[in-house]
XYZ file of C-alpha atoms in Angstrom:
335
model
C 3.615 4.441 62.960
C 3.579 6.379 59.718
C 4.089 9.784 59.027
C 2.165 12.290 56.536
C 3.647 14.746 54.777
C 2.804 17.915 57.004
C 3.680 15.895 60.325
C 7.227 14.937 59.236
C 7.335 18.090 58.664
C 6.620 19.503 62.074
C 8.383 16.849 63.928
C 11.472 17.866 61.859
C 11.288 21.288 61.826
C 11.165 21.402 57.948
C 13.617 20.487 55.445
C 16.037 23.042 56.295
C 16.604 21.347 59.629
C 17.107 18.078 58.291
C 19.649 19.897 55.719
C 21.513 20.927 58.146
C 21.576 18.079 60.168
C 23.151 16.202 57.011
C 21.447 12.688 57.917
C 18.236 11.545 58.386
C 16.758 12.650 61.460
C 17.472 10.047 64.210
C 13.822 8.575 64.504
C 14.863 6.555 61.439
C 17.327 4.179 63.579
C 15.560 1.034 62.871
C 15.108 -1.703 65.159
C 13.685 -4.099 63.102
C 13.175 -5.154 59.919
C 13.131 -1.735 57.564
C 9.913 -1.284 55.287
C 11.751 -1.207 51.814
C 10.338 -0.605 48.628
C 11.664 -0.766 44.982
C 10.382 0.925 41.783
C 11.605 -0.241 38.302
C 10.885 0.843 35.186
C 11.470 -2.982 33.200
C 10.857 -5.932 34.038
C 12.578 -7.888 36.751
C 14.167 -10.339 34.882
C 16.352 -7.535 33.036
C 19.660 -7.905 34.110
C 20.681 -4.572 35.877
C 17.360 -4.676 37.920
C 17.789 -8.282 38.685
C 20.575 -7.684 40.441
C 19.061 -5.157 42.658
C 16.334 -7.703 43.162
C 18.278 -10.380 44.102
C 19.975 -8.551 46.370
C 16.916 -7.036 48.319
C 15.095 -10.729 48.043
C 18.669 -11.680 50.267
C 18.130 -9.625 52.773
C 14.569 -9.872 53.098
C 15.320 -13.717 53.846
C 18.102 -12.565 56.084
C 15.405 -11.223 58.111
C 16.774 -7.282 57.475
C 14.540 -5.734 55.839
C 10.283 -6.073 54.510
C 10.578 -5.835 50.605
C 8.003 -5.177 47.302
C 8.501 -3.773 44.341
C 6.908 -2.839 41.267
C 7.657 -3.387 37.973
C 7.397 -1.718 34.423
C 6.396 1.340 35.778
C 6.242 4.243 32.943
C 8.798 7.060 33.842
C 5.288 9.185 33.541
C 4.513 7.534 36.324
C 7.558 6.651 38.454
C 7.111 9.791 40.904
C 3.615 9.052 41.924
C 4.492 5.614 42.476
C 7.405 6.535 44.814
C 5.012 9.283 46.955
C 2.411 6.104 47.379
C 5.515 4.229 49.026
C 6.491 6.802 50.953
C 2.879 7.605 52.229
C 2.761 3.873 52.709
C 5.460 4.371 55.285
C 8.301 2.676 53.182
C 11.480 4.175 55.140
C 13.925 2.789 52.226
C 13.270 3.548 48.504
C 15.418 2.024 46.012
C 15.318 2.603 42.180
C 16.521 4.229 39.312
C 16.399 7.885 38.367
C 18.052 8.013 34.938
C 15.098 9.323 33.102
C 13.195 11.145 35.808
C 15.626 12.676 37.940
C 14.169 15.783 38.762
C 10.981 14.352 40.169
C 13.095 11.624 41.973
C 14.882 14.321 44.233
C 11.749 16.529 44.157
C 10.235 13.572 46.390
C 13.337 12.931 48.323
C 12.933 16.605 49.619
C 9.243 16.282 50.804
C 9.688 13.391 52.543
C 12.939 14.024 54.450
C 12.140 11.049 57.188
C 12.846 8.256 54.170
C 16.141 7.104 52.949
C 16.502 7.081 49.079
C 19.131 4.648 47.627
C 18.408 5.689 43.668
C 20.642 4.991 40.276
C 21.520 8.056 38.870
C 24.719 9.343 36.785
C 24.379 12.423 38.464
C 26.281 12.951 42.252
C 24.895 12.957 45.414
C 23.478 16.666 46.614
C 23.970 17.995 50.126
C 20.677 19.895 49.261
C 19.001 16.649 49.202
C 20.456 14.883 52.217
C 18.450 11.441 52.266
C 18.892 11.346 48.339
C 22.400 8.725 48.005
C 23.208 7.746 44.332
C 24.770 4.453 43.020
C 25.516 2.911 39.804
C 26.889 -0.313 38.428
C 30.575 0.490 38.381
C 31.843 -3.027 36.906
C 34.697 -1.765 34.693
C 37.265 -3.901 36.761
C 35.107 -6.949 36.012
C 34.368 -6.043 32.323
C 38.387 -5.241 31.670
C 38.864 -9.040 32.701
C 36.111 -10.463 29.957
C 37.755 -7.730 27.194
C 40.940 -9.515 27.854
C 39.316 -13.034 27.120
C 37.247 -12.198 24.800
C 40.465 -10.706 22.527
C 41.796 -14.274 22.946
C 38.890 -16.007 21.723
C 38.360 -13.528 18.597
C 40.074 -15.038 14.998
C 38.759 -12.874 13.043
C 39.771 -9.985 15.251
C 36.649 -8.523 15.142
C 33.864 -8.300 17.690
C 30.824 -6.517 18.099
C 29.093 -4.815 20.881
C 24.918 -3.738 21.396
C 24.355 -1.454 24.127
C 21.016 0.304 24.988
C 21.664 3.847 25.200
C 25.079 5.715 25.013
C 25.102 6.911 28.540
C 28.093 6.472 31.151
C 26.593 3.182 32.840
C 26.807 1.697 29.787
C 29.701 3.569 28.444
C 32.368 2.861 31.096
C 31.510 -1.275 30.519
C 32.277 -0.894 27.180
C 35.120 1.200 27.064
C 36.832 -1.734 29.665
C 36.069 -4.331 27.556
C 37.673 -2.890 24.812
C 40.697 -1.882 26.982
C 41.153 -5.514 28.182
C 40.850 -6.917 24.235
C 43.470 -4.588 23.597
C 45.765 -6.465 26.292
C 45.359 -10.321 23.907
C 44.013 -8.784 20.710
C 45.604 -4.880 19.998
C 44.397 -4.823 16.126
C 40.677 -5.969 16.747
C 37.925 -3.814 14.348
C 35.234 -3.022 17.096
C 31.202 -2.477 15.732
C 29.288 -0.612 18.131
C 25.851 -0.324 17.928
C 23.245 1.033 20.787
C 19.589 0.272 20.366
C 17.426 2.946 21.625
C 15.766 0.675 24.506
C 16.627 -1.146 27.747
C 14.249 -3.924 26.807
C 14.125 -4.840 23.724
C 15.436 -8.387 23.124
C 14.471 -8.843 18.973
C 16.235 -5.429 18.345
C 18.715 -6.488 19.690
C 18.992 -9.727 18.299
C 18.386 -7.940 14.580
C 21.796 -5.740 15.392
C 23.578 -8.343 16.193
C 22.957 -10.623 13.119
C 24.106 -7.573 10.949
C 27.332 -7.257 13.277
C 27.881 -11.158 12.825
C 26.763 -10.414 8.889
C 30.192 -7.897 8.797
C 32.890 -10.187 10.454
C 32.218 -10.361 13.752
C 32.808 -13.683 15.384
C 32.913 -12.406 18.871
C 29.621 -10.797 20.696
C 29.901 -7.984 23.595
C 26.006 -8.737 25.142
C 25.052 -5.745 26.940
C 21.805 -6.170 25.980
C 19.090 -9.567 26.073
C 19.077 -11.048 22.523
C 22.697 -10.711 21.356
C 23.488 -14.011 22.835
C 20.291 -15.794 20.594
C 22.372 -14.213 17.746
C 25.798 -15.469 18.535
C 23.802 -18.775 19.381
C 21.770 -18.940 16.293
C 24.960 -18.035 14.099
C 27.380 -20.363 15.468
C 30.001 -17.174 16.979
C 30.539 -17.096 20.945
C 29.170 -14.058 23.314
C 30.401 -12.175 26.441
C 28.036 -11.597 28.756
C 27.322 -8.653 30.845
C 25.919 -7.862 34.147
C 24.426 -11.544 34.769
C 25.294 -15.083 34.322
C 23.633 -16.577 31.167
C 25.846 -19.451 30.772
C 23.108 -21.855 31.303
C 21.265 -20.940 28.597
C 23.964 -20.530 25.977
C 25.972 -23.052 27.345
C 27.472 -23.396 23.272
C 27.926 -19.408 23.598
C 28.132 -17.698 26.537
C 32.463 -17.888 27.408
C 32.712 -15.238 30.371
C 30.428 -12.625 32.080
C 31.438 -9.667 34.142
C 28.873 -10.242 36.716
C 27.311 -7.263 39.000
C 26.477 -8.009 42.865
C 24.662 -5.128 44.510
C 24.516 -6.713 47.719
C 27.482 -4.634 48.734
C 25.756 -1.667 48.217
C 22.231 -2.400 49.435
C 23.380 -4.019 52.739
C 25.716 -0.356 52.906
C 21.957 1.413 52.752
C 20.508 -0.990 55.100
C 23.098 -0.202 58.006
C 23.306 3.290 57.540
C 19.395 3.409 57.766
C 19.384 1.077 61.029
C 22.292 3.458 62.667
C 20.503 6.768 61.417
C 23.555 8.142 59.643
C 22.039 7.632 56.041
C 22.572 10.848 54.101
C 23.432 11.904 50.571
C 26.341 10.208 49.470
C 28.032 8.063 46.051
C 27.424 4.465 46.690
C 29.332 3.433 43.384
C 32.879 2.114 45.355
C 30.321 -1.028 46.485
C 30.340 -1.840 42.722
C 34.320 -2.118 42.496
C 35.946 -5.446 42.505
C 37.649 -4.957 45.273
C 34.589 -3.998 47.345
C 32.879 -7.117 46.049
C 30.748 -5.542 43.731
C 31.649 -7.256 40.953
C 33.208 -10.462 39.414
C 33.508 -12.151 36.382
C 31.882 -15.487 36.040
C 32.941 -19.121 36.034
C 34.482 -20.407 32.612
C 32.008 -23.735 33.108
C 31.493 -24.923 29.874
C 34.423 -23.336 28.026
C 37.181 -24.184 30.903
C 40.136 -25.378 28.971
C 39.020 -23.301 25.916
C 40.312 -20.358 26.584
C 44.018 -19.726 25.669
C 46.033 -20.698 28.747
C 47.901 -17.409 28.694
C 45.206 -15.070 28.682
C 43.709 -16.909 31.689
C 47.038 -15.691 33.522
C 46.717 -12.800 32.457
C 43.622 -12.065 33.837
C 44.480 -13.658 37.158
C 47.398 -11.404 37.332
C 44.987 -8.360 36.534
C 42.114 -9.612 39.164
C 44.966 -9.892 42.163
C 46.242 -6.156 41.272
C 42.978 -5.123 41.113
C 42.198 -6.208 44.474
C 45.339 -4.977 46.276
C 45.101 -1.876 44.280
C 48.358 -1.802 42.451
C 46.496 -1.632 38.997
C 43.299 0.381 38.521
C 41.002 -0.153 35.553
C 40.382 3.207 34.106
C 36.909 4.657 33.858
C 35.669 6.604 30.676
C 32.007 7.418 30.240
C 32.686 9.041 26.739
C 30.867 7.092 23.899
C 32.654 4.213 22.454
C 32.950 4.168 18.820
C 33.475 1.523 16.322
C 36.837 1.461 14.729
């Protein structure tokens, strides 16, 4: 059955009811599979969203929840999109609310009956009970590629193309540089950021004039750094997904992202009814199985010996928590 607007609502009592409850109210408990949408502002293929996608494409197949999405939808547009889910009858919304924040929670308060499971760097409010935030924190699994990718740098220079300068991106590349420090202490860093999340011949552009000043080792945050590398014969850490296949020459290491921890935490806190406003970064930790760093594949036995111990001493401390990788949103600089 689906609810308006004004009958949520009444059945609630209003959203001061439901605020003080702290959870959704308990006619969310879902018995069977739960009506899920997604809204993303790029395409799916991009790698943070693909990750999100793969994970809700799992559990539809595991029978958990009903799943669409839409794609490449203009941040102009992103809050009428999510009040056409929710009037659809969508009870969990997942997306990202990095650019439209205000309008994101704005919806999550007039339709206090639907769970909301949104990116944001921004923490969860109490005000906003069914509004819980996540983000990709893979520093653990970036520290690990830093500290391969200093042993796989000659020239002791690398560069790095991010998107924007903002703390998802931020904390990634801070890591990596704190792990190249570990193998490689006097490596020259170039950091760049592009201005887009999608925009692969940018990207690729930057790159070349990082390669053009020395550097012989790639940090990929972004699509198109890795046709660079390729193109100019230097090697390229990837980030967030695997790309290996496609650069098999290129790609050494990625610190790879699974949000299946942290989707399948939304799904059972919607079917139990005790969804509410909380941080669902920890799923992204290493040690909750958020994150990992990829198979060496095509460059196993290329990678110094030593720094391959290293980094499964670092993984096992990670995991039993006698080592913690730290986290620093501030802006990484080149130097």
């Amino acid at each position: 059955m689906l609810f308006s607007r004004r009958n949520v609502l009444l059945a609630t009592g209003g959203i001061a009811a439901v605020s003080a409850l702290g959870t959704l109210p308990r006619r969310s408990l879902a018995a069977g599979k739960i009506k899920t949408a997604a809204i993303y502002t790029v395409p799916v293929e991009q790698q943070w969203v693909s990750r999100i996608h793969k994970a809700a494409t799992t559990a539809q197949q595991r029978g958990d929840i009903e799943y669409t999405f839409s794609e490449k939808v203009a941040n102009t547009d992103y809050e009428r999109v999510m009040r056409e889910y929710c009037e659809a009858g969508h009870q969990l919304i997942v997306g990202e609310a990095f650019a439209v924040e205000d309008a994101a929670r704005a919806v999550a308060r007039d339709y206090p009956d639907r769970a909301f499971l949104i990116g944001s760097s921004f923490k969860p409010d109490e005000s906003v009970p069914n509004f819980a935030v996540f983000d990709n924190y893979i520093q653990d699994a970036s520290y690990l590629t830093g500290i391969i990718a200093g042993a796989m740098t000659k020239k002791k220079n690398i560069g790095m193309v991010g998107g924007y300068p903002i703390p998802e991106v931020n904390r990634l590349m801070n890591a990596f540089m704190d792990g190249v420090r570990e193998t490689a202490p006097d490596t020259r860093f170039q950091v760049a950021f592009i201005g887009s999340w999608f925009d692969p011949p940018k990207a690729k552009e930057t790159a070349f004039a990082q390669i053009d000043s020395g550097a012989d080792v790639m940090y990929a945050e972004r699509f198109g750094v890795s046709d660079a590398a390729k193109e100019r014969g230097v090697v390229a850490i990837g980030n967030v997904i695997d790309t290996q296949a496609d650069y098999p020459d290129t790609v050494v290491v990625s610190a790879l992202w699974h949000f299946e921890p942290t989707l399948d935490a939304a799904i059972n806190a919607v079917k139990a009814g005790s969804f509410k406003a909380e941080d669902y970064g920890v799923y992204s930790f290493m040690k909750a199985g958020g994150c990992s760093i990829s198979p060496l594949g095509t460059f196993e036995g290329k990678v110094p010996a030593e720094a391959m111990a290293m980094v499964a001493e670092k993984e096992k401390a990670i995991k039993d928590g006698s080592f913690t990788v730290e986290i620093d949103d501030s802006e990484p600089k080149s130097g």
